[in-house]
Coordinates of C-alpha atoms in Angstrom, one line a residue:
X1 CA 151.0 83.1 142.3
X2 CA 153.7 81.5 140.5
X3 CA 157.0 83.2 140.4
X4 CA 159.5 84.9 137.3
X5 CA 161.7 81.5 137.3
X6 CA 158.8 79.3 137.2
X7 CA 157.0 80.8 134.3
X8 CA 160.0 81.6 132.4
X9 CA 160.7 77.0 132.6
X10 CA 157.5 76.6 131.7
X11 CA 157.6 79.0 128.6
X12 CA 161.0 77.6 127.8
X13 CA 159.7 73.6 128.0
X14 CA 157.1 74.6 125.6
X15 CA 159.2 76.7 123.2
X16 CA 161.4 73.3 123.3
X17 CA 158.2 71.3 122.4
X18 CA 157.2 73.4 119.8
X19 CA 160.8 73.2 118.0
X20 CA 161.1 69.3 118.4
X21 CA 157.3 69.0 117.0
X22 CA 158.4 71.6 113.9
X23 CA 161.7 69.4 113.3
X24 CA 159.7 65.9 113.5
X25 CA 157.6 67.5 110.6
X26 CA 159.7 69.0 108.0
X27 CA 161.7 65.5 108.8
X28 CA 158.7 63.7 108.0
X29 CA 158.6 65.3 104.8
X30 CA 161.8 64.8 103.9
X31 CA 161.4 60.9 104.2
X32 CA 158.4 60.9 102.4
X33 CA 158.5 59.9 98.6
X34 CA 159.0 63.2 96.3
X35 CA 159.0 66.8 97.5
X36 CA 155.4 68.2 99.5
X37 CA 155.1 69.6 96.0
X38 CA 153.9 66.5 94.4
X39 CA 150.8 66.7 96.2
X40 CA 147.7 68.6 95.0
X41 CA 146.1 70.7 97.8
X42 CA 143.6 68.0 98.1
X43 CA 140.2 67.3 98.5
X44 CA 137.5 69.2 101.5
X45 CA 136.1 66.4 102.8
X46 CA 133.1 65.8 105.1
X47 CA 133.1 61.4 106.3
X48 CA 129.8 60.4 107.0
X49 CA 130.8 57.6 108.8
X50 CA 133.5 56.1 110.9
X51 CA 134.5 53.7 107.9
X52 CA 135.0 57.2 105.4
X53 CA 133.0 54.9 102.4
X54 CA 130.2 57.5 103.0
X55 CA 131.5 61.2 102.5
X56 CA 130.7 64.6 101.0
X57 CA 133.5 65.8 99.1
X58 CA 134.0 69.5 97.7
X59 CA 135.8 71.0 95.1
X60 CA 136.9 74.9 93.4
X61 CA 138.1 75.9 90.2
X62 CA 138.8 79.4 89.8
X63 CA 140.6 80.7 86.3
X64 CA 141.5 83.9 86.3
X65 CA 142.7 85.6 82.6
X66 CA 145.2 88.4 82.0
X67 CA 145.3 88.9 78.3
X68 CA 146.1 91.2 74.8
X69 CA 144.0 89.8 71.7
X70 CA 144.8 90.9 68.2
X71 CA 142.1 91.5 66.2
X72 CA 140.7 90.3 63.5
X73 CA 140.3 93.3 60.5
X74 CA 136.6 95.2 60.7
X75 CA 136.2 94.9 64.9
X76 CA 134.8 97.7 66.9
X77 CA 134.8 97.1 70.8
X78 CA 131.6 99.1 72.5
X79 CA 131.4 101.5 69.7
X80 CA 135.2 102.2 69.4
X81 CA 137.3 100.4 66.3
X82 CA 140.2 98.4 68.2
X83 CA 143.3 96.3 66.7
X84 CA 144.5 95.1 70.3
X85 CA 141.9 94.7 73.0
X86 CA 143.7 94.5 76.8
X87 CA 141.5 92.9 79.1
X88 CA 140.7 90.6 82.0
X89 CA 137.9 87.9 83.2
X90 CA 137.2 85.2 84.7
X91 CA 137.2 82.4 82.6
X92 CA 136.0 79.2 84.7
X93 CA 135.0 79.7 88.4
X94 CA 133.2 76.8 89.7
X95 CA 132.3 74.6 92.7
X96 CA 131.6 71.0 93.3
X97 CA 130.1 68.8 95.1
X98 CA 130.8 64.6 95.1
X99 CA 128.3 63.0 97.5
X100 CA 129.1 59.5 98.3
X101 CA 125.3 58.6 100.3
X102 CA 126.5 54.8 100.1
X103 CA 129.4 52.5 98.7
X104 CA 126.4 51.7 96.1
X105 CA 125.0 55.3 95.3
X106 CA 126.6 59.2 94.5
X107 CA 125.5 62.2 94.0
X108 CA 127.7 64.8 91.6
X109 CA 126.6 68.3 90.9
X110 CA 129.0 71.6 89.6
X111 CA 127.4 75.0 89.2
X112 CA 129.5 78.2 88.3
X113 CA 129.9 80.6 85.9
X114 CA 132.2 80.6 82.6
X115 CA 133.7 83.6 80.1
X116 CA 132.6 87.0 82.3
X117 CA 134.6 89.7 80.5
X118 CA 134.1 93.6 80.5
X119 CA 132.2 92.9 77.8
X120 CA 130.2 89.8 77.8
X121 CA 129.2 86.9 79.9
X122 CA 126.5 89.0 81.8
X123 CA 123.7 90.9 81.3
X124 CA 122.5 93.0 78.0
X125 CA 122.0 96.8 78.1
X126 CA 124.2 99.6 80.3
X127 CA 124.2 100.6 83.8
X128 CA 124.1 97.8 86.8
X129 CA 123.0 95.4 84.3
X130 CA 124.6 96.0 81.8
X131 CA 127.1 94.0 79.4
X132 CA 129.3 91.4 81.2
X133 CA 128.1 92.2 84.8
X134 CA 126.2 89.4 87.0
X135 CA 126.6 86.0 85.6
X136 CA 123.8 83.7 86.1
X137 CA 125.4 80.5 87.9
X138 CA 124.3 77.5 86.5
X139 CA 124.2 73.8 86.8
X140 CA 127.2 72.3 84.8
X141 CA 127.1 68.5 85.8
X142 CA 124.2 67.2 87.9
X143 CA 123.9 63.2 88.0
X144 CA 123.3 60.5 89.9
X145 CA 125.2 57.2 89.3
X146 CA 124.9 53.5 91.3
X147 CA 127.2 50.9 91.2
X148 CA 125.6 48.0 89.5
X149 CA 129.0 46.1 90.0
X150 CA 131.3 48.2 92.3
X151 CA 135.2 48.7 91.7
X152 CA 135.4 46.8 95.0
X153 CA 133.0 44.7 96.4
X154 CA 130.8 45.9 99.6
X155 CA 131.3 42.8 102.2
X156 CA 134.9 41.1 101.2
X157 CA 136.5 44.7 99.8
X158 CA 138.4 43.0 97.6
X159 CA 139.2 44.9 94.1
X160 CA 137.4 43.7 91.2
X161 CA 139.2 43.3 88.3
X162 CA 135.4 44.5 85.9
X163 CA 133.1 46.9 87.0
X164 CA 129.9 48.8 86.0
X165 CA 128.6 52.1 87.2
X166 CA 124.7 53.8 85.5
X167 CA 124.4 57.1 85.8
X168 CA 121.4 59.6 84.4
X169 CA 121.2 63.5 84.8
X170 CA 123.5 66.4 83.6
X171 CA 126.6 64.9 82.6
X172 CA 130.4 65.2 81.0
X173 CA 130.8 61.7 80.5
X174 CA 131.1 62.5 76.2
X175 CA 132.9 59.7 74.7
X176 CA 135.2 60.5 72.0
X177 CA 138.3 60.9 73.3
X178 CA 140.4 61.7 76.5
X179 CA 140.0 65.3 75.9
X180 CA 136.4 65.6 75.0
X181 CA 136.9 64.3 78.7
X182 CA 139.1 66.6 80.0
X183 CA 139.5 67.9 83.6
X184 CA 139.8 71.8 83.1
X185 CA 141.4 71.9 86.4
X186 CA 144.4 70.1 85.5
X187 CA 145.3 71.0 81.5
X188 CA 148.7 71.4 80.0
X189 CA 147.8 74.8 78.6
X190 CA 146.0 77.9 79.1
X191 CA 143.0 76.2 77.9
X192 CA 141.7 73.5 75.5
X193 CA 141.4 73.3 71.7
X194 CA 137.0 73.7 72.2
X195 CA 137.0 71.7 69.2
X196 CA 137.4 68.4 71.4
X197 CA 134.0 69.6 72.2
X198 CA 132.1 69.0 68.7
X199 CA 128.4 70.4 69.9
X200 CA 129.8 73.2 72.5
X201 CA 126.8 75.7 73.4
X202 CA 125.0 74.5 70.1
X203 CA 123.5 71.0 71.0
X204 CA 124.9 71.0 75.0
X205 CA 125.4 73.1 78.0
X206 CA 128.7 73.8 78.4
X207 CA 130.2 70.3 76.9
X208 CA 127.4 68.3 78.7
X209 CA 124.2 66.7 77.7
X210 CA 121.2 64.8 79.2
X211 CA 121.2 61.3 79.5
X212 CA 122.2 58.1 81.0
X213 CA 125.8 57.0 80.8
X214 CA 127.8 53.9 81.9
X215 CA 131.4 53.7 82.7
X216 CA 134.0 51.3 84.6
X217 CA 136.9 49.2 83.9
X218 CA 137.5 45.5 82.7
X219 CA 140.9 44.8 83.7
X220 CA 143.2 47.6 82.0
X221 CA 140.7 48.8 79.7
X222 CA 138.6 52.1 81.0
X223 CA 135.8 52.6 79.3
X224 CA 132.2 55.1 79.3
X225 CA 129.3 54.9 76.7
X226 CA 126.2 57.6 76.7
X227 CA 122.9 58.0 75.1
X228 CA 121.6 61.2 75.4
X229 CA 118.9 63.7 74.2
X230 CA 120.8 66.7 72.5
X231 CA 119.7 70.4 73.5
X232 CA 117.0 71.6 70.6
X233 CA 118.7 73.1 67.6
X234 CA 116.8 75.0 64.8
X235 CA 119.2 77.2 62.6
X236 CA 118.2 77.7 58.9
X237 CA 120.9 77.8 56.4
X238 CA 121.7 79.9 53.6
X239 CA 121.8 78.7 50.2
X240 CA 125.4 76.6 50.2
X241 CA 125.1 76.5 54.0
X242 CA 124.8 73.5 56.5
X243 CA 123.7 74.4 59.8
X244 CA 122.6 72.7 63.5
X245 CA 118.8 71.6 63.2
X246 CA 117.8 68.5 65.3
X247 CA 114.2 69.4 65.0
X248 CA 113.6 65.6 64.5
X249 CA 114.6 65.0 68.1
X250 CA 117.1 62.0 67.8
X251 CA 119.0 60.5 70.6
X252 CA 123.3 61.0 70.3
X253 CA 125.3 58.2 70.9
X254 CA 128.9 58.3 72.2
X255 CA 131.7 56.2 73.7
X256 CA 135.1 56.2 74.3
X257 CA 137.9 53.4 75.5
X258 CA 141.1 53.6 76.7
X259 CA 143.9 51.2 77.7
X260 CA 146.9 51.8 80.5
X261 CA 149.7 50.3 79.6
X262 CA 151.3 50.9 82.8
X263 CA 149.4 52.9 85.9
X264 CA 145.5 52.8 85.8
X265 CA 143.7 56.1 86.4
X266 CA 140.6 56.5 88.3
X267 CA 137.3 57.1 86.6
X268 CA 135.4 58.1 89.2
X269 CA 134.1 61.5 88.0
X270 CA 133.7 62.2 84.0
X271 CA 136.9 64.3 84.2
X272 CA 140.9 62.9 83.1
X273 CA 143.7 64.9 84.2
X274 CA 146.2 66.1 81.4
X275 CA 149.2 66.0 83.1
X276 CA 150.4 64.1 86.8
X277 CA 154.2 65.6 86.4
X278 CA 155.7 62.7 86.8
X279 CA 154.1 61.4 89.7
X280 CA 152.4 58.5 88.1
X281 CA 153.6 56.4 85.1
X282 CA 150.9 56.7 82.5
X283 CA 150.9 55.5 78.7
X284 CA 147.5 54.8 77.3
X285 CA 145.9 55.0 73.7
X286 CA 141.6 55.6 73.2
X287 CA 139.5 56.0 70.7
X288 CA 135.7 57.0 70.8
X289 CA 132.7 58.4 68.4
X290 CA 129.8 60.4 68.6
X291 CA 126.9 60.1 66.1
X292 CA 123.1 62.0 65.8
X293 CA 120.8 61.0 63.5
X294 CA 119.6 64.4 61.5
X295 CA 121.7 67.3 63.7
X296 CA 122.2 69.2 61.0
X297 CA 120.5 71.1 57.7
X298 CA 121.8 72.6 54.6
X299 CA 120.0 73.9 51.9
X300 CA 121.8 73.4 48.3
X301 CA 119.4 75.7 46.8
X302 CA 116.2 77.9 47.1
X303 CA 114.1 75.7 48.7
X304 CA 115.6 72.7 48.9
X305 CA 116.4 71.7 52.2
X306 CA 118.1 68.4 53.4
X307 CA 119.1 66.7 57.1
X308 CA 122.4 65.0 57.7
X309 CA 124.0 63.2 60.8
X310 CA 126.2 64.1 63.2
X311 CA 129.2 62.1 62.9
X312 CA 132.7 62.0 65.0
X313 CA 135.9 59.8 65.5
X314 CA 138.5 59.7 67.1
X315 CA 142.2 58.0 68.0
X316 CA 144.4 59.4 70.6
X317 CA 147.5 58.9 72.7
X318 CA 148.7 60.1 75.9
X319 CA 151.9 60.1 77.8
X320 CA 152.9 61.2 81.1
X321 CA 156.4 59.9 82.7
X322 CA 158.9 60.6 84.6
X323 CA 162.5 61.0 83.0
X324 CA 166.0 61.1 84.1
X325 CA 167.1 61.1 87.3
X326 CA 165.1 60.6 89.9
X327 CA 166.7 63.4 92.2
X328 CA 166.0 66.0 89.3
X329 CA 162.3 65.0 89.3
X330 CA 161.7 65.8 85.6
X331 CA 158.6 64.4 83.5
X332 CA 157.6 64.5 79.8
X333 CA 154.0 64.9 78.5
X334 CA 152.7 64.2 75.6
X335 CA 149.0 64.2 74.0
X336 CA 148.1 63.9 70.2
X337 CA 144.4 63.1 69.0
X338 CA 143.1 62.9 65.5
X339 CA 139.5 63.5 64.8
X340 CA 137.6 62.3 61.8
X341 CA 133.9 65.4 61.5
X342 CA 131.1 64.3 59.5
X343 CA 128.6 67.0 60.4
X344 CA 126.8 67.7 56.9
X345 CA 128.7 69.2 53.5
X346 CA 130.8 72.0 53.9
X347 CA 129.9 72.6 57.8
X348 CA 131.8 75.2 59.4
X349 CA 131.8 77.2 62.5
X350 CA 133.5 79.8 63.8
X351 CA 134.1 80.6 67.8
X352 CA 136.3 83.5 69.9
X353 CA 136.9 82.5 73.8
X354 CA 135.5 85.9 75.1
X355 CA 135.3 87.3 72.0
X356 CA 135.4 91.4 72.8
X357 CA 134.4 92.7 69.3
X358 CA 131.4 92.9 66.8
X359 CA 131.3 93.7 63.3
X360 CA 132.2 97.6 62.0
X361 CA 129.4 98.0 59.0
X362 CA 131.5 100.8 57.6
X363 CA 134.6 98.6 57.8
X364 CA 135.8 98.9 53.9
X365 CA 138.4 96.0 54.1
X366 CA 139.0 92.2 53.8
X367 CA 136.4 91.0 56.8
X368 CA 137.7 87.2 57.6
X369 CA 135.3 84.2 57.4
X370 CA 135.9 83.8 61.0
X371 CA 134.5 87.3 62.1
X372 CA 135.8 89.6 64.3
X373 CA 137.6 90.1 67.5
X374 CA 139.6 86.9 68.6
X375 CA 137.4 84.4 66.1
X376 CA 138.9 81.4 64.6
X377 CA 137.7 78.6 62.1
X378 CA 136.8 76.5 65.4
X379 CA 136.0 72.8 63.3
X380 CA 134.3 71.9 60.6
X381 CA 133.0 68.7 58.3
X382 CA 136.7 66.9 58.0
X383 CA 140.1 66.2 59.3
X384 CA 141.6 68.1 62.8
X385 CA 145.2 66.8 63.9
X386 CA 145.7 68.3 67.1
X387 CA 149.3 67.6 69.6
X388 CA 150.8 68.9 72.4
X389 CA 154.0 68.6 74.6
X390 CA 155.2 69.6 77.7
X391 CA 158.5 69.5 79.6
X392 CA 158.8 69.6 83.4
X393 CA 162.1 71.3 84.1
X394 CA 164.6 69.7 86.6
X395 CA 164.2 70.5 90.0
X396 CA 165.3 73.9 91.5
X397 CA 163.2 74.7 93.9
X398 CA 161.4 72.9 96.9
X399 CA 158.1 74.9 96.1
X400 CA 158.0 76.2 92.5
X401 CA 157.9 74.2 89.1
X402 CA 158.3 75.1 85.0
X403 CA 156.8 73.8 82.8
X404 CA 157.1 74.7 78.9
X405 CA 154.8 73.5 76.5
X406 CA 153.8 73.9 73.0
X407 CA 150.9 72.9 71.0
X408 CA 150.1 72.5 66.8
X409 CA 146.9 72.0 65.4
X410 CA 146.5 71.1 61.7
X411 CA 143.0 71.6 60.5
X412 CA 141.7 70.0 56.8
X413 CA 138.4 71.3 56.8
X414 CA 135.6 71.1 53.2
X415 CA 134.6 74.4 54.0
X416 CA 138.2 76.0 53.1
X417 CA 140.1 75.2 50.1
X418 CA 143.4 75.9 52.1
X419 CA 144.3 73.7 55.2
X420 CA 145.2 75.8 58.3
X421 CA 147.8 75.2 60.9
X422 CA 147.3 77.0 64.5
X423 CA 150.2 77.5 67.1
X424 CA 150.5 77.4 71.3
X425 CA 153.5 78.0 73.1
X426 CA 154.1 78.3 76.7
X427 CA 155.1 78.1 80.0
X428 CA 153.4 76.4 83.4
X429 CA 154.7 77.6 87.0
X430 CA 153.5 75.5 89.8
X431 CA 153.5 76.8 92.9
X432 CA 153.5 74.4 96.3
X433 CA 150.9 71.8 94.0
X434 CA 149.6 70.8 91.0
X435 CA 146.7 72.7 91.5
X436 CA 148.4 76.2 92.2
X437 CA 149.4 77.5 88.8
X438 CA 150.6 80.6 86.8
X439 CA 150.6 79.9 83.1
X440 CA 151.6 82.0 79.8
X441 CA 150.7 81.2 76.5
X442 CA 150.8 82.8 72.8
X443 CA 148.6 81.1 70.2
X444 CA 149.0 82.3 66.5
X445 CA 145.6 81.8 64.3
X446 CA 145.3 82.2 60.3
X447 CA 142.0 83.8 58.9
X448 CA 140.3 83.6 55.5
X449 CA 139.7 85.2 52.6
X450 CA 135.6 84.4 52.3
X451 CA 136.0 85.1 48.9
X452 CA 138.6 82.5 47.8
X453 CA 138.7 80.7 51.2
X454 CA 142.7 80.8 51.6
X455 CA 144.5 82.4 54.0
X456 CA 145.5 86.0 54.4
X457 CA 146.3 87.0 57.6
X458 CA 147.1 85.8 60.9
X459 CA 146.6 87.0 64.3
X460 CA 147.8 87.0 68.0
X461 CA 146.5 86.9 71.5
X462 CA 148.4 86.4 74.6
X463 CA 146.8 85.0 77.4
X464 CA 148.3 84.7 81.3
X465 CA 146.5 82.7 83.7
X466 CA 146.1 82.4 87.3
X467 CA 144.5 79.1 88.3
X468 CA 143.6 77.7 91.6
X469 CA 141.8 74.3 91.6
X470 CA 141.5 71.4 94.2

């Protein structure tokens, strides 16, 4: 048996070991370039091979909302007349999966569930199954893509300077712009504008469509292009109204280029980041379209019924550098986008992000063209100028970042003889990563007067997110 003294030298040599080890790596990370912050949490990855060009890669997105809606005039939530509606949901939850079989070939799926409140994003009725409870997951993205000429080359793996991938399945590769684009995982604010997304839930899945898609690079230049076949729409309008209806069944078409002025960004998945605090040096301008042959129908009067096409452009810029002094680790950011909506005369439509309320029939007043609970005029046949900033706050921490930010969104819409200008302000803690998150943000709406089509009102809604994505 060994004695006291012995054991007591061998538990100190090890407690010695352990310390030197502990001091090698927090010195490490003070040598290596920018604070352990900079770093997202990474990837879960599975190699396939010794070489790591054959891999199974995972992902998780998990949005969790805190929030107090003001609501629009006339809005009953489950029976019960409400101005202010507190609640909670889950907005995004998802899991991915990026399966690299070859250098030549890859497999990406998502599946999840989006916008399960108390109230909605389940089932119908009362009880177990009732309104909000147990989400069907579904397939979000589900493609395959091959390299016809890969970013670099199978036997000499050297870079080339143009490549080509072809995809085909379920896919978020939507031209238009950088945020019809966007990576939900990594945006500046609580959440996007939606109207980045022209057809969202009308003719696609969740911002997706089916289809084949290209995408690559040529030298600075990134660029994608889709045709796809557009989810069946058959609304009828009212008399006055225009309305989705692709009955005829024509293909969409979209595309979108961008140039990097100074560090490329990858374009391996569908999704672009909208912020990299700092940590790159990005400045790139894009522009894109989307067009459908007959995707909508009005009807000017009894009877009369008439298709038009879908139409979209776009132009956009986007900035993300860092400023100052390099010890202080600040970073500006910086996205504005104008879009040009051709959808038919006079199209409007109205959405609410988890929108608690319906309609109160007894409700005597002013009930605004965008409905109840949290709706807004969401886009419409015109003009939307849509901008947003962000500020990353010097360094004072080893662990935690701020970030304020601030949005304004001018919309010039036919359906409204009034143009209407919509408000986001904010605030983005970091914690350890990019990816860990706490954000705050206050949007102010206007509604409209249906009869006139001019504002009279505005309303609230406060939102604070917890996010965890890698």
């Amino acid at each position: 048996m060994l004695s006291a003294n012995v054991i007591g030298q061998e538990t100190k040599a090890l407690n010695d070991t352990v310390i030197k080890e502990n001091k090698e790596i927090i010195e490490s990370v003070k040598n290596t370039e920018g604070p352990v912050f900079k770093h997202s949490l990474g990837d879960l990855n599975i190699k396939l091979d010794e070489s790591g060009e054959r891999y199974l890669k995972f992902g998780l997105n998990s949005q969790v909302w805190l929030r107090s809606t003001e609501n629009n005039p006339g809005t009953l939530v489950n029976g019960v007349e409400q101005k202010y509606t507190y609640d909670a949901g889950l907005r995004r939850m998802r899991v991915t999966m990026q399966a690299q079989l070859s250098p030549a070939y890859q497999i990406y799926v998502q599946l999840g569930i989006n916008n399960q409140s108390f109230i909605a994003g389940g089932g119908s009725g009362t009880g177990a199954n009732g309104q909000g409870k147990k989400p069907a997951i579904f397939f979000m993205d589900a493609y395959n893509e091959l390299a016809i000429i890969p970013q670099k080359d199978f036997k000499t793996k050297q870079e080339n300077n143009f490549n080509i991938y072809l995809g085909a399945g379920l896919h978020g590769f939507n031209g238009i712009s950088r945020m019809s684009n966007a990576s939900t995982g990594k945006i500046l604010m609580a959440d996007l504008p939606i109207f980045n997304y022209p057809n969202i839930e009308n003719s696609d899945q969740f911002a997706r469509q089916l289809g084949v898609f290209v995408r690559g690079e040529y030298d600075k230049f990134n660029y994608r292009f889709a045709i796809n076949k557009p989810f069946a729409t058959n609304l009828q309008p009212n008399i006055g109204q225009t309305v989705d209806n692709n009955q005829s069944g024509k293909l969409s078409y979209s595309g979108y280029v961008m140039y990097n002025f100074f560090d490329k960004e990858s374009g391996s998945t569908a999704f672009l980041p909208g912020f990299y605090l700092g940590t790159k040096k990005v400045i790139n301008i894009g522009a894109g379209f989307y067009s459908s042959k007959d995707g909508a129908l009005s009807q000017s009067e009894e009877g009369l019924f008439k298709s038009h096409d879908h139409s979209v452009l776009s132009a956009d810029f986007f900035v993300d550098l860092p400023i100052g002094s390099k010890s202080k680790e600040m970073a500006i950011n910086v996205y504005s986008v104008f879009y040009r909506y051709n959808f038919g005369p006079n199209y409007l439509r109205n959405l609410g992000i988890m929108n608690p309320g319906i309609l109160d029939v007894n409700y005597t007043g002013t009930v605004a063209m965008e409905g109840v609970g949290n709706g807004r005029n969401l886009l419409g046949t015109g003009n939307l100028w849509f901008t947003q900033a962000g500020f990353l706050l010097p360094k004072f921490s080893e662990t935690v970042k701020l970030q304020p930010f601030a949005a304004y969104t001018l919309k010039d819409l036919e359906g409204l003889n009034e143009m209407g200008s919509y408000f986001d302000v904010g605030a983005n803690l970091f914690v350890l990563s990019q990816s860990a998150k706490i954000s705050y943000q206050y949007s102010s709406r206007p509604l409209y007067d249906p009869a006139d089509r001019k504002q009279f009102d505005r309303k609230g809604e406060h939102i604070l997110m917890f996010q965890l994505s890698f």
